[in-house]
Amino acid sequence: MENDKIRLGIIYGGKSSEHEVSLRTALSIMKAVDANKYEVTPIYVQLDGTWVKGDAFAGQVPQNIDTLRLASGDPAKKSDSLFDIAEQVDVIFPVVHGPNGEDGTIQGLLELVNLPYVGTGVMASAVGMDKWMMKTVFAQAGLPQVKYVGFLRSQWEKGPEEVAETIERELGYPCFVKPANMGSSVGISKAKNRAELVTAINLAARFDRRLIVEEFVSVRELEIGVLGNEELVTSVVGEIIAAKEFYDYEAKYKGAGTELSIPAVVPAHVAEGISDIAKKAFQALDGSGLSRVDFFWDEKNDQLYINEVNTMPGFTPFSMYPMLFQAAGVGYSELIDRLVQLAIERHADKQRNIVEAEGLE
């Protein structure tokens, strides 16, 4: 390996319903990185939770998802521990989506081994993954949101009638039911009456113990990318035009007639408002690196609502976040370079913190 190459470890896969999404993201990054700048080490988290590290490579990347799995070596052999891996890489790009990936868990492991990594830290990742907690933080920051009700799975199981009546009184129908800790629209349903509400809650409760229900507002769905640590830049605004009633998992990853409009056709003041709120939301979470921030725009009443922040958005060249920055003049490979540098810079800044109080007055 040449000394001036950055040793980039890519962690992908994971024990999550978004396992395949993660594989596609990892493969795209591996194909896009400049072999003159990076030596890439694949680190595959299998569905059973086993970690398998492959040999480092530069230029000779896997061609498809099946060979990507094989690139991480023989799972029958004992994989290196993360502490060993930390000696073999300079920075990590974690692209494990969903629980145990973008919720602060992997980020915590990387903090323990003192490795720079792309994306938000432990706290921002955890809060950004939990829709209920995220909305609590946004409310404290004074950001506009649609009305919602949060409750625990145990509350629903003990008193479904009381929970349903609260939702009907506070929100009415239709409404959206979501597991708090789940990405890619998994487990989300739209309920138009009590029967559908019960079905939707029972579905969401299969994915998480914390649940939220949001009021329905007739809106356009808009998204923007944020890039940076403390000095932030935003992408153009994009619009999701879903063929179905809402942008669910099928629409996101299997097409289903969904259209993307990049840049979105919106008035300048709307685009400026989205950029401003997105930066405030990112800062409220103490974000770093990247996030995609999703909005609702009630065009009739010219009202913006922040929906959520995705701290590790899909990152294939055809995912919304890279496409938004491509339209802003930042290509896919350049975006990877900037994210890696942001990770290194944030890690270096954190090393300035004093860890011993001895001798302080």
Tab-separated table of C-alpha atoms in Angstrom:
chain	number	residue	atom	x	y	z
A	1	MET	CA	0.000	0.000	0.000
A	2	GLU	CA	1.269	3.453	-0.828
A	3	ASN	CA	1.767	5.618	2.228
A	4	ASP	CA	-0.315	8.494	0.943
A	5	LYS	CA	-3.457	6.405	0.450
A	6	ILE	CA	-6.270	6.669	2.985
A	7	ARG	CA	-7.163	3.274	4.407
A	8	LEU	CA	-10.956	3.360	4.228
A	9	GLY	CA	-12.991	0.690	6.006
A	10	ILE	CA	-16.596	0.281	4.863
A	11	ILE	CA	-18.972	-1.407	7.327
A	12	TYR	CA	-22.125	-2.705	5.647
A	13	GLY	CA	-24.936	-5.265	5.940
A	14	GLY	CA	-26.303	-5.576	9.471
A	15	LYS	CA	-29.110	-7.258	11.387
A	16	SER	CA	-31.831	-5.143	9.850
A	17	SER	CA	-34.656	-5.235	7.339
A	18	GLU	CA	-32.532	-2.724	5.413
A	19	HIS	CA	-29.676	-5.197	4.910
A	20	GLU	CA	-29.963	-5.254	1.109
A	21	VAL	CA	-30.161	-1.449	0.948
A	22	SER	CA	-26.896	-1.303	2.872
A	23	LEU	CA	-25.224	-3.730	0.459
A	24	ARG	CA	-26.204	-1.599	-2.521
A	25	THR	CA	-24.862	1.509	-0.818
A	26	ALA	CA	-21.528	-0.144	0.056
A	27	LEU	CA	-21.067	-1.485	-3.454
A	28	SER	CA	-21.710	1.944	-4.962
A	29	ILE	CA	-19.151	3.609	-2.691
A	30	MET	CA	-16.517	0.971	-3.422
A	31	LYS	CA	-16.948	1.444	-7.162
A	32	ALA	CA	-16.815	5.235	-6.902
A	33	VAL	CA	-13.778	5.814	-4.685
A	34	ASP	CA	-10.549	6.840	-6.383
A	35	ALA	CA	-8.109	3.912	-6.238
A	36	ASN	CA	-5.259	6.451	-6.276
A	37	LYS	CA	-6.530	7.946	-3.018
A	38	TYR	CA	-7.987	5.016	-1.097
A	39	GLU	CA	-7.295	1.444	-0.086
A	40	VAL	CA	-10.667	-0.061	0.791
A	41	THR	CA	-11.308	-2.765	3.370
A	42	PRO	CA	-14.764	-4.411	3.306
A	43	ILE	CA	-16.270	-5.212	6.714
A	44	TYR	CA	-19.490	-7.197	6.358
A	45	VAL	CA	-22.040	-7.581	9.164
A	46	GLN	CA	-24.077	-10.662	8.281
A	47	LEU	CA	-27.761	-11.031	9.053
A	48	ASP	CA	-26.895	-13.211	12.045
A	49	GLY	CA	-24.718	-10.425	13.432
A	50	THR	CA	-21.359	-12.018	12.566
A	51	TRP	CA	-18.670	-9.537	11.525
A	52	VAL	CA	-16.427	-10.635	8.661
A	53	LYS	CA	-13.505	-8.547	7.387
A	54	GLY	CA	-12.096	-9.067	3.932
A	55	ASP	CA	-8.707	-8.252	2.479
A	56	ALA	CA	-7.996	-4.663	1.520
A	57	PHE	CA	-8.274	-3.843	-2.165
A	58	ALA	CA	-7.792	-0.908	-4.487
A	59	GLY	CA	-9.336	-0.857	-7.933
A	60	GLN	CA	-10.483	-4.494	-8.025
A	61	VAL	CA	-13.896	-4.026	-6.471
A	62	PRO	CA	-16.785	-6.539	-6.406
A	63	GLN	CA	-19.147	-6.350	-9.350
A	64	ASN	CA	-22.437	-7.173	-7.617
A	65	ILE	CA	-23.996	-7.809	-4.234
A	66	ASP	CA	-23.233	-11.538	-4.267
A	67	THR	CA	-19.529	-10.994	-4.877
A	68	LEU	CA	-19.577	-8.186	-2.310
A	69	ARG	CA	-20.629	-10.723	0.316
A	70	LEU	CA	-17.802	-13.034	-0.733
A	71	ALA	CA	-15.308	-10.151	-0.703
A	72	SER	CA	-15.460	-10.092	3.075
A	73	GLY	CA	-13.751	-13.441	3.391
A	74	ASP	CA	-14.672	-16.768	4.931
A	75	PRO	CA	-17.189	-16.412	7.775
A	76	ALA	CA	-16.074	-19.812	9.070
A	77	LYS	CA	-12.776	-18.208	10.042
A	78	LYS	CA	-12.602	-16.035	13.115
A	79	SER	CA	-12.915	-12.412	12.045
A	80	ASP	CA	-10.645	-9.739	13.405
A	81	SER	CA	-12.095	-7.807	16.320
A	82	LEU	CA	-12.932	-4.178	15.817
A	83	PHE	CA	-9.893	-3.329	17.933
A	84	ASP	CA	-7.717	-5.211	15.434
A	85	ILE	CA	-9.476	-3.580	12.500
A	86	ALA	CA	-8.775	-0.175	14.043
A	87	GLU	CA	-5.071	-0.808	13.488
A	88	GLN	CA	-5.653	-1.558	9.799
A	89	VAL	CA	-7.790	1.416	8.696
A	90	ASP	CA	-7.627	5.202	9.010
A	91	VAL	CA	-11.315	6.036	8.783
A	92	ILE	CA	-14.615	4.145	8.642
A	93	PHE	CA	-17.592	4.746	6.367
A	94	PRO	CA	-20.467	2.974	8.175
A	95	VAL	CA	-23.402	2.307	5.872
A	96	VAL	CA	-25.386	-0.117	8.014
A	97	HIS	CA	-28.921	1.234	7.824
A	98	GLY	CA	-31.671	1.013	10.403
A	99	PRO	CA	-31.393	-0.302	13.981
A	100	ASN	CA	-27.904	-1.326	15.132
A	101	GLY	CA	-26.438	0.807	12.383
A	102	GLU	CA	-27.536	4.410	12.245
A	103	ASP	CA	-28.936	4.579	15.778
A	104	GLY	CA	-25.668	5.265	17.595
A	105	THR	CA	-24.671	1.658	18.259
A	106	ILE	CA	-21.938	1.283	15.634
A	107	GLN	CA	-20.970	4.883	16.248
A	108	GLY	CA	-20.424	4.027	19.919
A	109	LEU	CA	-18.175	1.098	18.999
A	110	LEU	CA	-16.120	3.337	16.742
A	111	GLU	CA	-15.791	5.901	19.515
A	112	LEU	CA	-14.473	3.195	21.844
A	113	VAL	CA	-11.731	2.209	19.403
A	114	ASN	CA	-11.024	5.895	18.690
A	115	LEU	CA	-11.568	5.693	14.928
A	116	PRO	CA	-12.731	8.559	12.710
A	117	TYR	CA	-16.011	7.721	10.979
A	118	VAL	CA	-18.318	9.317	8.460
A	119	GLY	CA	-21.580	10.743	9.700
A	120	THR	CA	-23.150	11.863	12.926
A	121	GLY	CA	-21.970	10.908	16.400
A	122	VAL	CA	-23.625	8.710	19.009
A	123	MET	CA	-26.137	11.210	20.369
A	124	ALA	CA	-27.217	12.682	17.028
A	125	SER	CA	-27.505	9.207	15.494
A	126	ALA	CA	-29.636	7.909	18.357
A	127	VAL	CA	-31.939	10.926	18.429
A	128	GLY	CA	-32.126	11.032	14.633
A	129	MET	CA	-33.200	7.389	14.526
A	130	ASP	CA	-35.948	7.717	17.120
A	131	LYS	CA	-38.752	9.719	15.533
A	132	TRP	CA	-40.417	10.414	18.881
A	133	MET	CA	-37.251	11.762	20.503
A	134	MET	CA	-36.364	13.661	17.335
A	135	LYS	CA	-39.700	15.441	17.387
A	136	THR	CA	-39.170	16.320	21.039
A	137	VAL	CA	-35.836	17.951	20.175
A	138	PHE	CA	-37.349	19.787	17.205
A	139	ALA	CA	-40.155	21.100	19.405
A	140	GLN	CA	-37.588	22.426	21.887
A	141	ALA	CA	-35.788	24.137	18.983
A	142	GLY	CA	-39.056	25.757	17.883
A	143	LEU	CA	-39.223	24.039	14.500
A	144	PRO	CA	-42.639	23.641	12.827
A	145	GLN	CA	-44.082	20.105	12.839
A	146	VAL	CA	-47.391	18.367	12.246
A	147	LYS	CA	-49.245	17.236	15.373
A	148	TYR	CA	-48.387	13.772	16.697
A	149	VAL	CA	-49.059	11.329	19.520
A	150	GLY	CA	-46.362	9.084	20.968
A	151	PHE	CA	-46.965	5.973	23.082
A	152	LEU	CA	-45.387	2.679	24.090
A	153	ARG	CA	-46.286	-0.750	22.759
A	154	SER	CA	-47.102	-1.801	26.339
A	155	GLN	CA	-49.598	1.065	26.619
A	156	TRP	CA	-51.326	-0.163	23.477
A	157	GLU	CA	-51.415	-3.749	24.677
A	158	LYS	CA	-52.806	-2.773	28.085
A	159	GLY	CA	-55.299	-0.139	26.934
A	160	PRO	CA	-55.924	-0.107	23.170
A	161	GLU	CA	-59.256	1.661	23.527
A	162	GLU	CA	-57.741	4.530	25.507
A	163	VAL	CA	-54.843	4.931	23.039
A	164	ALA	CA	-57.183	4.875	20.046
A	165	GLU	CA	-59.485	7.463	21.611
A	166	THR	CA	-56.519	9.756	22.326
A	167	ILE	CA	-55.381	9.509	18.701
A	168	GLU	CA	-58.874	10.197	17.394
A	169	ARG	CA	-59.311	13.169	19.734
A	170	GLU	CA	-55.872	14.703	19.086
A	171	LEU	CA	-55.354	13.890	15.415
A	172	GLY	CA	-58.447	12.429	13.752
A	173	TYR	CA	-58.420	10.511	10.482
A	174	PRO	CA	-56.604	9.897	8.273
A	175	CYS	CA	-53.323	9.581	10.164
A	176	PHE	CA	-49.948	7.896	9.773
A	177	VAL	CA	-48.736	5.199	12.159
A	178	LYS	CA	-44.990	4.605	12.500
A	179	PRO	CA	-42.522	2.645	14.616
A	180	ALA	CA	-40.269	5.234	16.250
A	181	ASN	CA	-37.018	3.398	15.515
A	182	MET	CA	-37.097	2.233	11.919
A	183	GLY	CA	-35.898	3.669	8.623
A	184	SER	CA	-36.827	3.364	4.948
A	185	SER	CA	-40.550	3.717	5.740
A	186	VAL	CA	-40.632	0.149	7.126
A	187	GLY	CA	-43.716	-0.544	9.238
A	188	ILE	CA	-45.507	2.690	8.301
A	189	SER	CA	-49.209	2.684	7.427
A	190	LYS	CA	-51.942	5.192	6.706
A	191	ALA	CA	-55.119	4.698	8.721
A	192	LYS	CA	-58.489	6.107	7.653
A	193	ASN	CA	-60.673	4.639	10.397
A	194	ARG	CA	-60.546	2.744	13.701
A	195	ALA	CA	-60.178	-0.685	12.083
A	196	GLU	CA	-57.261	0.462	9.946
A	197	LEU	CA	-55.730	2.190	12.961
A	198	VAL	CA	-55.715	-1.036	14.947
A	199	THR	CA	-54.141	-2.935	12.050
A	200	ALA	CA	-51.531	-0.202	11.526
A	201	ILE	CA	-50.532	-0.035	15.186
A	202	ASN	CA	-50.249	-3.820	15.416
A	203	LEU	CA	-47.944	-3.756	12.383
A	204	ALA	CA	-45.767	-0.924	13.710
A	205	ALA	CA	-45.561	-2.647	17.113
A	206	ARG	CA	-43.824	-5.600	15.455
A	207	PHE	CA	-40.824	-3.361	14.737
A	208	ASP	CA	-40.461	-1.264	17.886
A	209	ARG	CA	-41.702	-0.708	21.438
A	210	ARG	CA	-42.016	3.045	20.836
A	211	LEU	CA	-44.693	4.187	18.387
A	212	ILE	CA	-45.917	7.492	17.004
A	213	VAL	CA	-48.981	8.560	15.070
A	214	GLU	CA	-48.997	11.767	13.018
A	215	GLU	CA	-51.854	13.845	11.719
A	216	PHE	CA	-52.510	13.874	7.991
A	217	VAL	CA	-51.979	17.139	6.149
A	218	SER	CA	-52.372	17.524	2.387
A	219	VAL	CA	-48.807	18.400	1.465
A	220	ARG	CA	-45.976	18.090	-1.022
A	221	GLU	CA	-42.990	16.043	0.171
A	222	LEU	CA	-39.706	17.917	-0.188
A	223	GLU	CA	-36.153	16.950	0.783
A	224	ILE	CA	-32.776	18.631	1.085
A	225	GLY	CA	-29.252	17.451	1.833
A	226	VAL	CA	-27.002	18.949	4.500
A	227	LEU	CA	-23.207	18.595	4.332
A	228	GLY	CA	-20.658	19.735	6.896
A	229	ASN	CA	-19.704	19.733	10.554
A	230	GLU	CA	-20.058	23.257	11.901
A	231	GLU	CA	-19.970	25.168	8.631
A	232	LEU	CA	-22.939	23.785	6.721
A	233	VAL	CA	-23.944	23.769	3.085
A	234	THR	CA	-27.208	22.521	1.669
A	235	SER	CA	-28.107	20.977	-1.661
A	236	VAL	CA	-30.920	21.925	-3.969
A	237	VAL	CA	-34.435	20.969	-2.859
A	238	GLY	CA	-35.950	17.827	-4.336
A	239	GLU	CA	-39.520	16.581	-4.402
A	240	ILE	CA	-40.933	13.090	-3.958
A	241	ILE	CA	-43.986	12.512	-6.145
A	242	ALA	CA	-45.280	9.149	-4.967
A	243	ALA	CA	-47.634	7.146	-7.153
A	244	LYS	CA	-48.999	5.530	-3.980
A	245	GLU	CA	-50.650	7.304	-1.064
A	246	PHE	CA	-47.302	7.826	0.622
A	247	TYR	CA	-43.611	7.188	0.028
A	248	ASP	CA	-43.321	3.676	1.494
A	249	TYR	CA	-40.569	1.046	1.273
A	250	GLU	CA	-41.840	-0.335	-2.039
A	251	ALA	CA	-41.875	3.136	-3.569
A	252	LYS	CA	-38.391	3.965	-2.280
A	253	TYR	CA	-36.536	0.853	-3.348
A	254	LYS	CA	-38.657	-0.888	-5.962
A	255	GLY	CA	-39.822	2.063	-8.024
A	256	ALA	CA	-43.605	1.621	-7.886
A	257	GLY	CA	-44.079	4.591	-10.208
A	258	THR	CA	-42.546	7.151	-7.853
A	259	GLU	CA	-41.083	10.246	-9.504
A	260	LEU	CA	-38.344	12.539	-8.254
A	261	SER	CA	-38.209	16.200	-9.213
A	262	ILE	CA	-34.706	17.652	-8.810
A	263	PRO	CA	-34.652	20.537	-8.315
A	264	ALA	CA	-38.199	20.832	-7.032
A	265	VAL	CA	-40.401	23.446	-8.627
A	266	VAL	CA	-41.080	25.634	-5.591
A	267	PRO	CA	-40.929	29.381	-4.906
A	268	ALA	CA	-37.564	30.779	-3.833
A	269	HIS	CA	-38.812	31.602	-0.342
A	270	VAL	CA	-39.831	27.969	0.192
A	271	ALA	CA	-36.401	26.673	-0.867
A	272	GLU	CA	-34.716	29.235	1.381
A	273	GLY	CA	-36.980	28.324	4.294
A	274	ILE	CA	-36.212	24.625	3.859
A	275	SER	CA	-32.466	25.301	3.805
A	276	ASP	CA	-32.685	27.429	6.951
A	277	ILE	CA	-34.815	24.952	8.929
A	278	ALA	CA	-32.671	22.014	7.760
A	279	LYS	CA	-29.529	23.651	9.137
A	280	LYS	CA	-31.273	24.445	12.425
A	281	ALA	CA	-32.494	20.850	12.722
A	282	PHE	CA	-29.011	19.519	11.978
A	283	GLN	CA	-27.519	21.767	14.645
A	284	ALA	CA	-30.270	20.914	17.149
A	285	LEU	CA	-29.216	17.260	16.888
A	286	ASP	CA	-25.509	18.197	16.908
A	287	GLY	CA	-25.184	16.582	13.500
A	288	SER	CA	-21.956	16.124	11.578
A	289	GLY	CA	-21.002	14.964	8.115
A	290	LEU	CA	-24.275	14.438	6.344
A	291	SER	CA	-28.024	14.243	6.716
A	292	ARG	CA	-31.043	14.323	4.486
A	293	VAL	CA	-33.832	16.436	5.932
A	294	ASP	CA	-37.412	15.724	4.886
A	295	PHE	CA	-40.186	18.312	4.815
A	296	PHE	CA	-43.888	18.701	4.197
A	297	TRP	CA	-45.087	21.810	2.390
A	298	ASP	CA	-48.745	22.732	2.671
A	299	GLU	CA	-48.852	24.647	-0.589
A	300	LYS	CA	-52.391	25.948	-0.073
A	301	ASN	CA	-51.502	27.629	3.234
A	302	ASP	CA	-47.811	28.136	2.384
A	303	GLN	CA	-46.753	26.330	5.564
A	304	LEU	CA	-43.572	24.280	5.965
A	305	TYR	CA	-43.306	21.381	8.425
A	306	ILE	CA	-40.132	19.457	9.162
A	307	ASN	CA	-40.789	15.724	8.974
A	308	GLU	CA	-37.522	14.058	9.963
A	309	VAL	CA	-33.755	13.975	9.647
A	310	ASN	CA	-32.118	10.882	8.179
A	311	THR	CA	-28.562	10.816	9.546
A	312	MET	CA	-27.364	8.030	7.231
A	313	PRO	CA	-29.470	8.337	4.087
A	314	GLY	CA	-29.315	5.945	1.161
A	315	PHE	CA	-26.060	6.617	-0.620
A	316	THR	CA	-26.111	4.963	-4.024
A	317	PRO	CA	-25.665	7.332	-6.998
A	318	PHE	CA	-29.420	7.041	-7.514
A	319	SER	CA	-30.370	7.790	-3.927
A	320	MET	CA	-31.935	11.126	-3.127
A	321	TYR	CA	-29.051	12.578	-1.081
A	322	PRO	CA	-26.286	12.162	-3.712
A	323	MET	CA	-28.684	13.215	-6.473
A	324	LEU	CA	-29.543	16.415	-4.630
A	325	PHE	CA	-25.871	17.319	-4.326
A	326	GLN	CA	-25.158	16.251	-7.897
A	327	ALA	CA	-27.715	18.873	-8.949
A	328	ALA	CA	-25.879	21.354	-6.710
A	329	GLY	CA	-22.611	20.648	-8.508
A	330	VAL	CA	-21.045	18.119	-6.120
A	331	GLY	CA	-20.486	14.776	-7.861
A	332	TYR	CA	-20.680	11.363	-6.178
A	333	SER	CA	-16.928	10.725	-5.855
A	334	GLU	CA	-16.308	14.277	-4.641
A	335	LEU	CA	-19.080	13.856	-2.084
A	336	ILE	CA	-17.364	10.748	-0.706
A	337	ASP	CA	-14.048	12.648	-0.504
A	338	ARG	CA	-15.638	15.517	1.381
A	339	LEU	CA	-17.395	13.206	3.830
A	340	VAL	CA	-14.192	11.328	4.584
A	341	GLN	CA	-12.350	14.618	5.199
A	342	LEU	CA	-15.178	15.856	7.433
A	343	ALA	CA	-14.895	12.645	9.453
A	344	ILE	CA	-11.162	13.096	9.890
A	345	GLU	CA	-11.573	16.770	10.833
A	346	ARG	CA	-14.267	16.061	13.415
A	347	HIS	CA	-12.192	13.296	14.957
A	348	ALA	CA	-9.149	15.568	15.147
A	349	ASP	CA	-11.229	18.274	16.811
A	350	LYS	CA	-12.501	15.780	19.388
A	351	GLN	CA	-8.915	14.796	20.255
A	352	ARG	CA	-8.422	18.348	21.560
A	353	ASN	CA	-10.722	17.580	24.504
A	354	ILE	CA	-8.983	17.192	27.848
A	355	VAL	CA	-9.603	13.722	29.301
A	356	GLU	CA	-7.759	14.174	32.588
A	357	ALA	CA	-8.598	16.831	35.148
A	358	GLU	CA	-5.317	16.432	37.027
A	359	GLY	CA	-3.487	19.717	37.362
A	360	LEU	CA	-6.463	21.892	36.374
A	361	GLU	CA	-7.295	24.795	38.632
